[in-house]
């Protein structure tokens, strides 16, 4: 599967999970678009599911595509199902 098709599939799954989970309360991960700066709270269950499905590099946090501008969204803070911690502040230092 090409990277473009993979992103489309992940985006469709994201929308499906967001519809299934009504609340994003305390169990959400705040994602920030690296391009336009918009914030989006994504349910932790959705992020965990994508983290487990991802066959990529464990050092890369699960990412989503911004619905506002199409840019890449990175978690402000997320502790993965593998026990790794991802922080936007650490990513921006790279």
Coordinates of C-alpha atoms in Angstrom, one line a residue, residues 8-81:
X8 CA -6.2 8.0 3.6
X9 CA -7.0 4.7 5.3
X10 CA -5.7 6.0 8.7
X11 CA -7.8 9.2 8.3
X12 CA -10.9 7.1 7.5
X13 CA -10.3 4.9 10.6
X14 CA -9.7 8.0 12.7
X15 CA -13.0 9.5 11.7
X16 CA -14.7 6.2 12.4
X17 CA -13.3 5.9 15.9
X18 CA -14.0 9.6 16.7
X19 CA -17.7 9.0 15.8
X20 CA -17.8 5.8 18.0
X21 CA -16.3 7.6 21.0
X22 CA -18.6 10.5 22.1
X23 CA -16.4 12.0 24.8
X24 CA -12.8 13.3 24.6
X25 CA -12.7 14.5 28.3
X26 CA -9.7 13.5 30.4
X27 CA -8.9 10.5 28.2
X28 CA -7.7 12.5 25.2
X29 CA -4.4 13.5 23.7
X30 CA -3.9 17.1 22.6
X31 CA -2.5 17.2 19.0
X32 CA -1.1 20.4 17.6
X33 CA -0.7 21.1 13.8
X34 CA 3.0 21.8 13.0
X35 CA 1.9 24.0 10.1
X36 CA -1.1 26.1 11.3
X37 CA -0.9 25.6 15.1
X38 CA -4.5 24.4 15.5
X39 CA -5.3 22.1 18.5
X40 CA -7.4 19.0 18.4
X41 CA -8.2 16.7 21.3
X42 CA -8.1 13.1 20.0
X43 CA -9.5 10.3 22.3
X44 CA -6.6 8.3 23.8
X45 CA -8.3 5.1 22.7
X46 CA -8.0 6.2 19.1
X47 CA -4.3 7.3 19.5
X48 CA -3.5 4.0 21.2
X49 CA -5.2 2.0 18.4
X50 CA -3.2 3.8 15.8
X51 CA 0.0 3.4 17.9
X52 CA -0.6 -0.4 17.9
X53 CA -1.5 -0.6 14.2
X54 CA 1.6 1.5 13.1
X55 CA 4.3 -0.7 11.7
X56 CA 6.8 2.3 11.5
X57 CA 9.6 3.5 13.7
X58 CA 8.7 3.3 17.4
X59 CA 10.7 6.5 17.9
X60 CA 8.0 8.4 15.9
X61 CA 4.8 9.3 17.7
X62 CA 1.5 8.5 16.1
X63 CA 0.6 11.4 13.9
X64 CA -2.5 12.7 12.2
X65 CA -3.3 15.0 9.3
X66 CA -4.8 18.4 10.2
X67 CA -8.3 18.8 8.8
X68 CA -7.8 22.6 8.7
X69 CA -4.7 22.9 6.5
X70 CA -3.5 19.3 5.7
X71 CA -0.4 19.7 7.8
X72 CA 1.1 17.1 10.1
X73 CA -0.2 17.0 13.7
X74 CA 2.0 16.0 16.6
X75 CA 1.0 15.2 20.2
X76 CA 1.7 17.8 22.8
X77 CA 2.4 14.8 25.2
X78 CA 1.6 11.1 24.7
X79 CA 2.8 8.0 26.5
X80 CA 2.6 5.2 24.0
X81 CA 1.3 1.6 24.5

